[in-house]
């Protein structure tokens, strides 16, 4: 049976989806954009700051599910401008201390709420 994972320490979904779904021992984290959950404001200072906020949002969801970044096995990164790949990559990498998950990073025409980055994750405990 699937279990909905929700925390107030990550932004509420901006559409008809859950923050994450736990199916057995696998957690599917919906795409997170850089909304500060405390203020509801989109972080847009830089791609680095936005990526940090997204990863912190993912971390809050992982924690709510009893997991951590070390349980993440797959991420998908969407960026509005691939010329900022290095900046996103550098910040993203600071959240994984041992084995980094498999992933892809693609440029898209637009993201919800005008965000510059969105990341989804799959974690297994």
PDB file of C-alpha atoms in Angstrom:
ATOM      1  CA  UNK A   1       0.000   0.000   0.000  1.00  0.00           C
ATOM      2  CA  UNK A   2       1.269   3.460  -0.876  1.00  0.00           C
ATOM      3  CA  UNK A   3       1.764   6.070   1.827  1.00  0.00           C
ATOM      4  CA  UNK A   4       1.628   9.827   1.254  1.00  0.00           C
ATOM      5  CA  UNK A   5       4.612  11.686   2.732  1.00  0.00           C
ATOM      6  CA  UNK A   6       3.982  15.328   3.633  1.00  0.00           C
ATOM      7  CA  UNK A   7       5.915  17.839   5.713  1.00  0.00           C
ATOM      8  CA  UNK A   8       5.438  21.535   6.436  1.00  0.00           C
ATOM      9  CA  UNK A   9       9.232  21.875   6.139  1.00  0.00           C
ATOM     10  CA  UNK A  10       8.908  21.640   2.349  1.00  0.00           C
ATOM     11  CA  UNK A  11       6.593  23.726   0.170  1.00  0.00           C
ATOM     12  CA  UNK A  12       3.062  22.553  -0.466  1.00  0.00           C
ATOM     13  CA  UNK A  13       2.482  21.156  -3.958  1.00  0.00           C
ATOM     14  CA  UNK A  14       1.475  23.700  -6.605  1.00  0.00           C
ATOM     15  CA  UNK A  15      -0.806  21.188  -8.326  1.00  0.00           C
ATOM     16  CA  UNK A  16      -2.710  17.933  -7.878  1.00  0.00           C
ATOM     17  CA  UNK A  17       0.167  15.791  -6.588  1.00  0.00           C
ATOM     18  CA  UNK A  18       1.802  14.817  -3.286  1.00  0.00           C
ATOM     19  CA  UNK A  19       5.229  15.881  -2.014  1.00  0.00           C
ATOM     20  CA  UNK A  20       6.200  12.209  -2.081  1.00  0.00           C
ATOM     21  CA  UNK A  21       4.799   8.699  -2.175  1.00  0.00           C
ATOM     22  CA  UNK A  22       6.359   5.833  -0.230  1.00  0.00           C
ATOM     23  CA  UNK A  23       5.733   2.546  -2.051  1.00  0.00           C
ATOM     24  CA  UNK A  24       7.223  -0.291  -0.042  1.00  0.00           C
ATOM     25  CA  UNK A  25      10.786   0.763   0.666  1.00  0.00           C
ATOM     26  CA  UNK A  26      10.973   3.178  -2.285  1.00  0.00           C
ATOM     27  CA  UNK A  27      10.257   6.889  -1.941  1.00  0.00           C
ATOM     28  CA  UNK A  28       9.241   8.889  -5.017  1.00  0.00           C
ATOM     29  CA  UNK A  29       9.805  12.596  -4.345  1.00  0.00           C
ATOM     30  CA  UNK A  30       7.884  14.894  -6.668  1.00  0.00           C
ATOM     31  CA  UNK A  31       9.754  17.653  -8.455  1.00  0.00           C
ATOM     32  CA  UNK A  32      10.705  20.365  -6.002  1.00  0.00           C
ATOM     33  CA  UNK A  33      11.147  23.986  -6.992  1.00  0.00           C
ATOM     34  CA  UNK A  34      13.011  26.564  -4.899  1.00  0.00           C
ATOM     35  CA  UNK A  35      10.157  27.797  -2.736  1.00  0.00           C
ATOM     36  CA  UNK A  36      11.161  28.645   0.814  1.00  0.00           C
ATOM     37  CA  UNK A  37       8.529  26.795   2.880  1.00  0.00           C
ATOM     38  CA  UNK A  38       8.763  29.301   5.746  1.00  0.00           C
ATOM     39  CA  UNK A  39       7.964  32.314   3.569  1.00  0.00           C
ATOM     40  CA  UNK A  40       6.340  30.844   0.472  1.00  0.00           C
ATOM     41  CA  UNK A  41       8.723  32.961  -1.611  1.00  0.00           C
ATOM     42  CA  UNK A  42      10.492  31.583  -4.684  1.00  0.00           C
ATOM     43  CA  UNK A  43      14.276  31.729  -4.230  1.00  0.00           C
ATOM     44  CA  UNK A  44      15.667  33.288  -7.381  1.00  0.00           C
ATOM     45  CA  UNK A  45      18.869  35.049  -6.269  1.00  0.00           C
ATOM     46  CA  UNK A  46      21.023  32.647  -8.300  1.00  0.00           C
ATOM     47  CA  UNK A  47      20.978  29.130  -9.688  1.00  0.00           C
ATOM     48  CA  UNK A  48      23.173  28.111  -6.751  1.00  0.00           C
ATOM     49  CA  UNK A  49      20.792  29.548  -4.126  1.00  0.00           C
ATOM     50  CA  UNK A  50      17.800  28.049  -5.927  1.00  0.00           C
ATOM     51  CA  UNK A  51      19.458  24.618  -6.106  1.00  0.00           C
ATOM     52  CA  UNK A  52      20.311  24.784  -2.404  1.00  0.00           C
ATOM     53  CA  UNK A  53      16.670  25.524  -1.525  1.00  0.00           C
ATOM     54  CA  UNK A  54      15.426  22.695  -3.746  1.00  0.00           C
ATOM     55  CA  UNK A  55      17.838  20.225  -2.139  1.00  0.00           C
ATOM     56  CA  UNK A  56      16.846  21.402   1.352  1.00  0.00           C
ATOM     57  CA  UNK A  57      13.196  20.846   0.413  1.00  0.00           C
ATOM     58  CA  UNK A  58      14.038  17.330  -0.787  1.00  0.00           C
ATOM     59  CA  UNK A  59      15.990  16.740   2.445  1.00  0.00           C
ATOM     60  CA  UNK A  60      12.964  17.684   4.561  1.00  0.00           C
ATOM     61  CA  UNK A  61      10.800  15.212   2.642  1.00  0.00           C
ATOM     62  CA  UNK A  62      13.435  12.482   2.942  1.00  0.00           C
ATOM     63  CA  UNK A  63      13.645  13.074   6.695  1.00  0.00           C
ATOM     64  CA  UNK A  64       9.862  12.891   7.060  1.00  0.00           C
ATOM     65  CA  UNK A  65      10.032   9.474   5.378  1.00  0.00           C
ATOM     66  CA  UNK A  66      12.842   8.323   7.683  1.00  0.00           C
ATOM     67  CA  UNK A  67      15.446   8.582   4.938  1.00  0.00           C
ATOM     68  CA  UNK A  68      18.446  10.737   4.064  1.00  0.00           C
ATOM     69  CA  UNK A  69      20.395  11.860   1.014  1.00  0.00           C
ATOM     70  CA  UNK A  70      22.432   8.638   1.255  1.00  0.00           C
ATOM     71  CA  UNK A  71      19.252   6.721   0.353  1.00  0.00           C
ATOM     72  CA  UNK A  72      18.746   8.643  -2.911  1.00  0.00           C
ATOM     73  CA  UNK A  73      19.425   6.478  -5.958  1.00  0.00           C
ATOM     74  CA  UNK A  74      18.106   8.672  -8.776  1.00  0.00           C
ATOM     75  CA  UNK A  75      17.488  12.359  -9.461  1.00  0.00           C
ATOM     76  CA  UNK A  76      16.190  14.292 -12.414  1.00  0.00           C
ATOM     77  CA  UNK A  77      17.241  17.925 -12.707  1.00  0.00           C
ATOM     78  CA  UNK A  78      15.399  20.409 -14.895  1.00  0.00           C
ATOM     79  CA  UNK A  79      16.960  23.826 -15.494  1.00  0.00           C
ATOM     80  CA  UNK A  80      15.711  26.818 -17.427  1.00  0.00           C
ATOM     81  CA  UNK A  81      19.218  27.617 -18.718  1.00  0.00           C
ATOM     82  CA  UNK A  82      21.831  24.895 -19.159  1.00  0.00           C
ATOM     83  CA  UNK A  83      24.626  27.479 -19.220  1.00  0.00           C
ATOM     84  CA  UNK A  84      24.275  27.408 -15.399  1.00  0.00           C
ATOM     85  CA  UNK A  85      24.973  23.645 -15.279  1.00  0.00           C
ATOM     86  CA  UNK A  86      28.274  24.084 -13.379  1.00  0.00           C
ATOM     87  CA  UNK A  87      26.661  26.259 -10.728  1.00  0.00           C
ATOM     88  CA  UNK A  88      23.777  23.825 -10.229  1.00  0.00           C
ATOM     89  CA  UNK A  89      26.132  20.832 -10.302  1.00  0.00           C
ATOM     90  CA  UNK A  90      28.475  22.300  -7.693  1.00  0.00           C
ATOM     91  CA  UNK A  91      25.700  23.035  -5.174  1.00  0.00           C
ATOM     92  CA  UNK A  92      23.853  19.769  -5.879  1.00  0.00           C
ATOM     93  CA  UNK A  93      27.048  17.788  -5.233  1.00  0.00           C
ATOM     94  CA  UNK A  94      27.461  19.183  -1.713  1.00  0.00           C
ATOM     95  CA  UNK A  95      24.401  17.206  -0.568  1.00  0.00           C
ATOM     96  CA  UNK A  96      25.941  13.797  -1.331  1.00  0.00           C
ATOM     97  CA  UNK A  97      28.904  12.809   0.823  1.00  0.00           C
ATOM     98  CA  UNK A  98      29.574   9.305  -0.470  1.00  0.00           C
ATOM     99  CA  UNK A  99      27.954   7.813  -3.563  1.00  0.00           C
ATOM    100  CA  UNK A 100      26.117  10.301  -5.754  1.00  0.00           C
ATOM    101  CA  UNK A 101      22.861   9.012  -7.272  1.00  0.00           C
ATOM    102  CA  UNK A 102      22.378   8.390 -10.960  1.00  0.00           C
ATOM    103  CA  UNK A 103      20.748  11.343 -12.699  1.00  0.00           C
ATOM    104  CA  UNK A 104      20.127  13.432 -15.748  1.00  0.00           C
ATOM    105  CA  UNK A 105      20.013  17.187 -16.193  1.00  0.00           C
ATOM    106  CA  UNK A 106      17.998  18.752 -18.991  1.00  0.00           C
ATOM    107  CA  UNK A 107      17.104  22.246 -20.076  1.00  0.00           C
ATOM    108  CA  UNK A 108      13.402  23.015 -20.371  1.00  0.00           C
ATOM    109  CA  UNK A 109      11.531  25.974 -21.804  1.00  0.00           C
ATOM    110  CA  UNK A 110       9.872  26.881 -18.494  1.00  0.00           C
ATOM    111  CA  UNK A 111       9.238  25.606 -14.973  1.00  0.00           C
ATOM    112  CA  UNK A 112       6.329  26.162 -12.561  1.00  0.00           C
ATOM    113  CA  UNK A 113       6.113  29.613 -10.959  1.00  0.00           C
ATOM    114  CA  UNK A 114       9.034  30.812 -13.100  1.00  0.00           C
ATOM    115  CA  UNK A 115      11.565  28.692 -11.187  1.00  0.00           C
ATOM    116  CA  UNK A 116      15.024  28.253 -12.679  1.00  0.00           C
ATOM    117  CA  UNK A 117      15.540  24.712 -11.345  1.00  0.00           C
ATOM    118  CA  UNK A 118      13.387  21.717 -10.368  1.00  0.00           C
ATOM    119  CA  UNK A 119      14.631  18.389  -9.029  1.00  0.00           C
ATOM    120  CA  UNK A 120      12.820  15.110  -8.402  1.00  0.00           C
ATOM    121  CA  UNK A 121      14.292  12.141  -6.552  1.00  0.00           C
ATOM    122  CA  UNK A 122      13.878   8.451  -5.906  1.00  0.00           C
ATOM    123  CA  UNK A 123      15.204   6.987  -2.660  1.00  0.00           C
ATOM    124  CA  UNK A 124      15.360   3.399  -1.434  1.00  0.00           C
ATOM    125  CA  UNK A 125      15.774   2.335   2.196  1.00  0.00           C
TER     126      UNK A 125
END
